mmCIF file of C-alpha atoms in Angstrom:
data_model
loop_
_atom_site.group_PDB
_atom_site.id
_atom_site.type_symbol
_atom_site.label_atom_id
_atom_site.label_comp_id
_atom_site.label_asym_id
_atom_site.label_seq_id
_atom_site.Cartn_x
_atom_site.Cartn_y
_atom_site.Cartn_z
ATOM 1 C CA UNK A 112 22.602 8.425 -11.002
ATOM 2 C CA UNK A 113 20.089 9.650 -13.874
ATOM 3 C CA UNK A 114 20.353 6.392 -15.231
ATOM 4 C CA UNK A 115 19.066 4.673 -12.267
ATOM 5 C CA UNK A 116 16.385 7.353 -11.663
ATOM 6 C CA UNK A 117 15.392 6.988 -15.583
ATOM 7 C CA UNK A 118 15.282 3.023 -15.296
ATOM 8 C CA UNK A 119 13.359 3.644 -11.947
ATOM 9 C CA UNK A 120 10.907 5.788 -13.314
ATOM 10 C CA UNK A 121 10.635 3.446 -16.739
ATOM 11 C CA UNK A 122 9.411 0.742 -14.572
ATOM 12 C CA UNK A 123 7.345 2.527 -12.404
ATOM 13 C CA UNK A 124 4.882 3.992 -15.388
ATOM 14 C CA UNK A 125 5.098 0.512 -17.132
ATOM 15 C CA UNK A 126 3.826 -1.197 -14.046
ATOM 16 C CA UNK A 127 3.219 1.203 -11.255
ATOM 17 C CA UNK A 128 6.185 0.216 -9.132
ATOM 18 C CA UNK A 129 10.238 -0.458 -9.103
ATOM 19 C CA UNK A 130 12.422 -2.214 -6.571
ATOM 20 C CA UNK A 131 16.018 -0.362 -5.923
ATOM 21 C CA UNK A 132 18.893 -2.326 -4.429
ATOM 22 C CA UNK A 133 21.194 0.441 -3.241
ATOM 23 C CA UNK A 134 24.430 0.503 -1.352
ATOM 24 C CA UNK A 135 23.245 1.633 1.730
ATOM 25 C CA UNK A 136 22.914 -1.784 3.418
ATOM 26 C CA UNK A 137 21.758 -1.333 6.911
ATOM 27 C CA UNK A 138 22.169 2.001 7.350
ATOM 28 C CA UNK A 139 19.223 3.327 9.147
ATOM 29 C CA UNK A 140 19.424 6.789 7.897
ATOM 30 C CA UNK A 141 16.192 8.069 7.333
ATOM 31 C CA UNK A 142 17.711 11.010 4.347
ATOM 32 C CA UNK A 143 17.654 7.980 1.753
ATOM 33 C CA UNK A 144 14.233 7.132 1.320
ATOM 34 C CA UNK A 145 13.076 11.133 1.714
ATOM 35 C CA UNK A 146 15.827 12.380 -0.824
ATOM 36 C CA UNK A 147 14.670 9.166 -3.043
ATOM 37 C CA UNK A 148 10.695 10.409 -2.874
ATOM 38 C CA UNK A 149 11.980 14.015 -3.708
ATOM 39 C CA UNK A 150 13.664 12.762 -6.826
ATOM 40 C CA UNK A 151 10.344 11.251 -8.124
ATOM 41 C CA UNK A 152 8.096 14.379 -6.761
ATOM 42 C CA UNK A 153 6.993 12.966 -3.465
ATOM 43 C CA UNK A 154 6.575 15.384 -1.074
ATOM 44 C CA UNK A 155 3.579 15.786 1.104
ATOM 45 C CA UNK A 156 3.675 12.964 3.909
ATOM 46 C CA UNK A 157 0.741 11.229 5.461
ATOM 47 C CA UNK A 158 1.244 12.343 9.107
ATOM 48 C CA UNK A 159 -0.658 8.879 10.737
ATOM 49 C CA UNK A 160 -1.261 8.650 13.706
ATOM 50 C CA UNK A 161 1.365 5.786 14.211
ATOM 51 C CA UNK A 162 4.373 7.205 12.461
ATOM 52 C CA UNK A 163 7.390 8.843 13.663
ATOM 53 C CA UNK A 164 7.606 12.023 14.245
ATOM 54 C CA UNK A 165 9.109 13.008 10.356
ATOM 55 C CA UNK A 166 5.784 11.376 8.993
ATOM 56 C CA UNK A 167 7.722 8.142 7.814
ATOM 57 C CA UNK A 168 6.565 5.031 9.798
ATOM 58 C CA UNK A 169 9.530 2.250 11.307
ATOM 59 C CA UNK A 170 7.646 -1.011 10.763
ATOM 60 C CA UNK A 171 9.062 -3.322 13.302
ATOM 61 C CA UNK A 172 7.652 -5.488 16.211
ATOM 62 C CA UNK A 173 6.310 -2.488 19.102
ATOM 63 C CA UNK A 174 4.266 -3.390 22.030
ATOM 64 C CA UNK A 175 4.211 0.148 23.489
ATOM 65 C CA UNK A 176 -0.009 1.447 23.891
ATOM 66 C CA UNK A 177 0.321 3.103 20.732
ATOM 67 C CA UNK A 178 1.301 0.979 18.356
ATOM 68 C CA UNK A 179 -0.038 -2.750 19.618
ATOM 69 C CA UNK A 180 -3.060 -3.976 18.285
ATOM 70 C CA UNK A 181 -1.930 -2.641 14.534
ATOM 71 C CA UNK A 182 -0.700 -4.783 12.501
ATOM 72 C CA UNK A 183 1.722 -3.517 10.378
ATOM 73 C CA UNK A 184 3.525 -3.235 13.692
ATOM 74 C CA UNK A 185 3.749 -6.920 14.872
ATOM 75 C CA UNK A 186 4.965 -9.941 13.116
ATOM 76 C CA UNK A 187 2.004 -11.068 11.977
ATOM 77 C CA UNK A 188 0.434 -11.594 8.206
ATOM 78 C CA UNK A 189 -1.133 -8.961 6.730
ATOM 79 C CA UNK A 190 -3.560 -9.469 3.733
ATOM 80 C CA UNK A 191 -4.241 -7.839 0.017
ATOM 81 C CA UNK A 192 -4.479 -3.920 0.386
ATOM 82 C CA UNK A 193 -2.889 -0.405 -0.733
ATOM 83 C CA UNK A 194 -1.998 1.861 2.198
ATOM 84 C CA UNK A 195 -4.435 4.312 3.859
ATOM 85 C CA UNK A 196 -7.267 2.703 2.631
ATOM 86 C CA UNK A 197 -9.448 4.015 5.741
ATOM 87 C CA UNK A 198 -8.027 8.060 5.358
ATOM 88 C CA UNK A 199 -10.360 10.414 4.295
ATOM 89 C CA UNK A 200 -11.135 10.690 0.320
ATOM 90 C CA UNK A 201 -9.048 13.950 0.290
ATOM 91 C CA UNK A 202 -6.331 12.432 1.707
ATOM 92 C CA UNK A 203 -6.022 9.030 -0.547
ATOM 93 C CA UNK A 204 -2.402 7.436 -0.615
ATOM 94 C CA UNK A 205 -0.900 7.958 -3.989
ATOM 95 C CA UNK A 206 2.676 7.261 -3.473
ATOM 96 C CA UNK A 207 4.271 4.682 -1.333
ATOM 97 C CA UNK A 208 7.774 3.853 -0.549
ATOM 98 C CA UNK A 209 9.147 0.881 1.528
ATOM 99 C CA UNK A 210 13.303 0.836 2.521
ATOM 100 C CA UNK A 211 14.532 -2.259 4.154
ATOM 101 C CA UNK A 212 17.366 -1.195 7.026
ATOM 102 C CA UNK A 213 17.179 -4.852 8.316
ATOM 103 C CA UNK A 214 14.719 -7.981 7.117
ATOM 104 C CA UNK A 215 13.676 -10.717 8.967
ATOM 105 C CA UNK A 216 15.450 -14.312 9.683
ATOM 106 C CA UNK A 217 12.392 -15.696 8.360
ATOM 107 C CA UNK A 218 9.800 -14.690 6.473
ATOM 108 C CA UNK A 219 8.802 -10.814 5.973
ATOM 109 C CA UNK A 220 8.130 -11.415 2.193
ATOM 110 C CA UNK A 221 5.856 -8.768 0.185
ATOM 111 C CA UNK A 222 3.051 -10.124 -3.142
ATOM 112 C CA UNK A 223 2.695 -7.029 -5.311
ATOM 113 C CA UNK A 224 0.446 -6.376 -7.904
ATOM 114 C CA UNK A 225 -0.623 -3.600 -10.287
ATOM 115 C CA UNK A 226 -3.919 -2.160 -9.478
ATOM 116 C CA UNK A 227 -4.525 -1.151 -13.122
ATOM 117 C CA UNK A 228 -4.063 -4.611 -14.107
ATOM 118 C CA UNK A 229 -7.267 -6.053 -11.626
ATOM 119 C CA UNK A 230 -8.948 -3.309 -12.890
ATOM 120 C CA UNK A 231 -9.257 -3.840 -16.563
ATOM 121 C CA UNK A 232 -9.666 -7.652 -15.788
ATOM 122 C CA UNK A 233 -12.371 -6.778 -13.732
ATOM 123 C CA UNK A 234 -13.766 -4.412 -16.553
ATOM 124 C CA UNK A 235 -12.948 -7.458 -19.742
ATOM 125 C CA UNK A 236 -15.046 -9.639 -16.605
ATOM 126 C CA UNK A 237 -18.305 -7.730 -16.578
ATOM 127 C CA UNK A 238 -17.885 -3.601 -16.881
ATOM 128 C CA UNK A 239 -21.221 -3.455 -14.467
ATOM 129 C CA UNK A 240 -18.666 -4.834 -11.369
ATOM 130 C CA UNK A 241 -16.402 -1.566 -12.035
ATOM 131 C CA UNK A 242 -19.413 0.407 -11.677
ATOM 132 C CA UNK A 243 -20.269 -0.974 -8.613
ATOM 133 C CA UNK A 244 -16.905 -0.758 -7.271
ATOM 134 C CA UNK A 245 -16.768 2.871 -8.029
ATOM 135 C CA UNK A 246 -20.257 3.349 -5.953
ATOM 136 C CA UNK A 247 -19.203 6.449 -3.371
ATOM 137 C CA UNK A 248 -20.877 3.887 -0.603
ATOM 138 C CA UNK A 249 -19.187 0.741 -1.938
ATOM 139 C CA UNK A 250 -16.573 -0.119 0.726
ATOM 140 C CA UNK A 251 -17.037 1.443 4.618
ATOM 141 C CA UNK A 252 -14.086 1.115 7.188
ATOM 142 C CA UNK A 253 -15.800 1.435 10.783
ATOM 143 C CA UNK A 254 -14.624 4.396 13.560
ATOM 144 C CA UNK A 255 -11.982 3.071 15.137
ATOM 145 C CA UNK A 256 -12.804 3.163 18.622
ATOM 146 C CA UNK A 257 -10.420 2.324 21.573
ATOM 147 C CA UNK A 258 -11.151 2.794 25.164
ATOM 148 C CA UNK A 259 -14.374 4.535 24.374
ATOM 149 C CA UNK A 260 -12.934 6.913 22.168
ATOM 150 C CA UNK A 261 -13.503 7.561 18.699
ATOM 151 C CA UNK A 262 -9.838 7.594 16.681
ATOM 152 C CA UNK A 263 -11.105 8.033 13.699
ATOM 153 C CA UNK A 264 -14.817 8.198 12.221
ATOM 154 C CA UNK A 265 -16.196 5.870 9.865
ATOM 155 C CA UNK A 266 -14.884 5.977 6.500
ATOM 156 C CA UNK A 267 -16.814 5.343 3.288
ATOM 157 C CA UNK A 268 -15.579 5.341 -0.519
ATOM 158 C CA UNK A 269 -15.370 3.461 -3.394
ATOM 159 C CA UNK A 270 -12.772 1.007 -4.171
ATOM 160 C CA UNK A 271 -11.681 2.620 -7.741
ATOM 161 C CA UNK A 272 -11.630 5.963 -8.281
ATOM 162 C CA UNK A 273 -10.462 7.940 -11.740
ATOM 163 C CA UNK A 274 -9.026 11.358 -11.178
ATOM 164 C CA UNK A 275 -9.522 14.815 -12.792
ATOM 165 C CA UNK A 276 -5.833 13.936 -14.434
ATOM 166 C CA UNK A 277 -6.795 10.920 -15.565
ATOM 167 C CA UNK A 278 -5.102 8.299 -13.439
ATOM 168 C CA UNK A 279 -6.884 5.228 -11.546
ATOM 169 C CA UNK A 280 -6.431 4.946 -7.543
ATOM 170 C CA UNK A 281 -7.451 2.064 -5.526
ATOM 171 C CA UNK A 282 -8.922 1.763 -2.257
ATOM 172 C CA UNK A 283 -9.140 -1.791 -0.947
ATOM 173 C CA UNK A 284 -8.529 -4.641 1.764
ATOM 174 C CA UNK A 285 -8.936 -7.905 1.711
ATOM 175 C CA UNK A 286 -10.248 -8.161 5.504
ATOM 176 C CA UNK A 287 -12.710 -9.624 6.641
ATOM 177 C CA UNK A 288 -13.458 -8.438 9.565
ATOM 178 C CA UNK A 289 -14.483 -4.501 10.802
ATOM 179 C CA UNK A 290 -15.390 -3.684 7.042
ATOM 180 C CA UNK A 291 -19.202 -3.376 5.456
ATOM 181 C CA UNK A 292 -19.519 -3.331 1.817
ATOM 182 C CA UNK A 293 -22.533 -1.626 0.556
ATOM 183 C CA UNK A 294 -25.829 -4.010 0.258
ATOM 184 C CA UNK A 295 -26.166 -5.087 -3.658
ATOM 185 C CA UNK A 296 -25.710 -7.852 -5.742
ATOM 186 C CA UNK A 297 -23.786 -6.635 -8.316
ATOM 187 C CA UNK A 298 -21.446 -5.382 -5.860
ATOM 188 C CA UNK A 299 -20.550 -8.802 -4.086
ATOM 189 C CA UNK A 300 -20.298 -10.610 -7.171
ATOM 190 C CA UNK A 301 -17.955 -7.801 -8.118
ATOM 191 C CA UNK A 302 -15.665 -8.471 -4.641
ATOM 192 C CA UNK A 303 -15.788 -12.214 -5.118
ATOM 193 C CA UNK A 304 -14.361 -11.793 -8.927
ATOM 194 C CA UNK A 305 -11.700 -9.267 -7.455
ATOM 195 C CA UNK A 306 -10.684 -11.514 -4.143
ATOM 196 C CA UNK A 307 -10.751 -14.362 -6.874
ATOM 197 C CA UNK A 308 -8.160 -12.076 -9.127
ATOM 198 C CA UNK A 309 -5.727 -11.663 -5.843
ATOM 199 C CA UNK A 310 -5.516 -15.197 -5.050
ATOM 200 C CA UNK A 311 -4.854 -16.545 -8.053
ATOM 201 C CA UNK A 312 -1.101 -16.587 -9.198
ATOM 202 C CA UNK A 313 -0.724 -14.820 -12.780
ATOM 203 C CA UNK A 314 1.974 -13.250 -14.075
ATOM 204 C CA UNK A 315 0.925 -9.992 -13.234
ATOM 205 C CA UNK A 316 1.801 -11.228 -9.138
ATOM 206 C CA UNK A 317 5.169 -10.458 -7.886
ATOM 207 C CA UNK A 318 6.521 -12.149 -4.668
ATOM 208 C CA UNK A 319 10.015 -10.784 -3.184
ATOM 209 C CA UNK A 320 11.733 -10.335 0.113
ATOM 210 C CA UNK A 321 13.236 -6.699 0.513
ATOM 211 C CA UNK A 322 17.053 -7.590 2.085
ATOM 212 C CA UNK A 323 19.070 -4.502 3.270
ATOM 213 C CA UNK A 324 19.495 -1.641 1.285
ATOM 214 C CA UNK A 325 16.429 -2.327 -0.956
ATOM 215 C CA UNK A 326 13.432 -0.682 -1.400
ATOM 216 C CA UNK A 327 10.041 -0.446 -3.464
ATOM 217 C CA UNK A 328 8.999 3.002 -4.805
ATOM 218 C CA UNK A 329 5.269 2.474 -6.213
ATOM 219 C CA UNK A 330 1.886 4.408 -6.829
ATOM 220 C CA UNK A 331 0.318 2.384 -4.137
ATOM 221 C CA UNK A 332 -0.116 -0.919 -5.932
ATOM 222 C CA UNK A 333 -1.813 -3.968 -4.110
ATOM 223 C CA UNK A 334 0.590 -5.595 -1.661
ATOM 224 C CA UNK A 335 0.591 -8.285 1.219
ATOM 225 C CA UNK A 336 3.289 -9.005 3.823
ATOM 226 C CA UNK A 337 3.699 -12.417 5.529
ATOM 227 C CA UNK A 338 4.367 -13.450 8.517
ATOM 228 C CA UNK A 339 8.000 -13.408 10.098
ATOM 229 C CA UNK A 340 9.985 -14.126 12.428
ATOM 230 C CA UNK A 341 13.310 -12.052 14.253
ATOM 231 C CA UNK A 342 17.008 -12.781 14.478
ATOM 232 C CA UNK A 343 19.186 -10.919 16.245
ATOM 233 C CA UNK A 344 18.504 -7.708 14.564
ATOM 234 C CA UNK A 345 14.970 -7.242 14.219
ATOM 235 C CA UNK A 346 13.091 -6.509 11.132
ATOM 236 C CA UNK A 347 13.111 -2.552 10.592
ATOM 237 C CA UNK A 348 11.109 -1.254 7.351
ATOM 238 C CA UNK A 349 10.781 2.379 6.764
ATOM 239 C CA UNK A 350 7.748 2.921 4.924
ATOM 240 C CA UNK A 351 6.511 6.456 3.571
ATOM 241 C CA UNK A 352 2.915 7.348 2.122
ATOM 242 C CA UNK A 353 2.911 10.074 0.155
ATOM 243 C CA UNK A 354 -0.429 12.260 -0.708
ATOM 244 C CA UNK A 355 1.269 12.548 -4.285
ATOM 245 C CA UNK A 356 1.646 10.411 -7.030
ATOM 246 C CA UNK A 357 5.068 9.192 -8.862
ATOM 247 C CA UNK A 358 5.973 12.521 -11.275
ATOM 248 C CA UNK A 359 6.150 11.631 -14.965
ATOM 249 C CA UNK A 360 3.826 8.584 -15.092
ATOM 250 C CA UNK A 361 1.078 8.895 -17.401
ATOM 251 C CA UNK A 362 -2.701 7.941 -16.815
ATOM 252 C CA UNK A 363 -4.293 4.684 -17.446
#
């Protein structure tokens, strides 16, 4: 209804992001989450190289060549980040939205936080770690390379970037491994301070378990997943990145 698209959309530019519980339940019907991005002026899909072939990705456990050895697609943890963090920097994730057709027996639960919020507690920290942070060198994903061949190229950026419109997008992961951050001092104290920020509970962190029929519509906000484990109906998620951001949201 408008009402629900108003409330939606009241929570998403307070906050960056909204949870839906619909009526759906485990309808797998891939219409609901495109006709929901639509109604908030999604439209352009991230085509990755691991989703379907409508551009909207079906998280669940796959062991075919294409998808094993990716995460997302196992039922393992996966740590602080927003999506697409190692695209291009003309084609940054601005919109994201997850829709649960079936969750997990155990586990499967998501942490969300705003990216605007660890941004000005970064800047009230020490406004010389945002600059650093913004460095066009500052964070560098490696080429992903598999059997020899190069996937993708190496991809540098910084982790916060402000738009011509005025609005604040983050580029981040909390991995450890097949990352380089740029050599400076500033820099790493500035990635301690933020890694510091994400593991400490506030009451800016949200923790929730997406059960059928529910869904988060967000402008790519920080998020983890845990671990899970499968019933007899395995976990499906759809999740779609959008190259837009949520209409009628106003800059930071």
């Amino acid at each position: 209804t408008q009402a629900e698209h108003d409330r939606l959309q009241q929570l998403c530019c307070k906050s960056n992001m909204a949870i839906w519980a619909g009526l759906s339940g485990h309808d797998a019907d891939k219409q609901i989450i495109q006709q929901l991005g639509s109604r908030f002026g999604l439209q352009r899909l991230d085509h990755n190289m691991c989703a379907d072939n409508d551009a909207i990705s079906s998280l669940t456990v796959q062991s075919d060549a294409l998808h094993k050895g990716y995460i997302p697609y196992s039922d393992r943890p996966i740590a602080w980040h927003t999506d697409g963090y190692y695209n291009d920097l003309q084609h940054q994730i601005h919109g994201l939205l997850l829709h649960c057709v079936n969750p997990a027996a155990k586990g499967g639960e998501n942490d969300l936080l705003d990216h605007e919020i660890v941004f000005i507690r970064i800047m009230d920290e020490n406004p010389d770690y945002i600059r650093a942070l913004m460095h066009p060198q500052a964070m560098t994903i490696p080429a992903n390379v598999v059997d020899g061949n190069e996937i993708r190229p190496a991809r540098s950026g910084p982790v916060f970037a402000i738009y011509p419109d005025g609005h604040l997008h983050m580029r981040y992961t909390d991995r450890s491994r097949s990352i380089a951050w740029r050599e400076d001092a500033c820099l790493s104290e500035a990635v301690s301070f933020l890694k510091s920020i994400l593991h400490t509970p506030s009451e800016w962190h949200f923790k929730g378990k997406l059960m059928a029929g529910q869904g988060l519509i967000c402008n790519n906000v920080l998020h983890t997943r845990s671990g899970f484990e499968d019933g007899d109906s395995p976990r499906l998620i759809y999740r779609a990145r959008y190259f837009d951001r949520l209409h009628g949201c106003s800059a930071l």
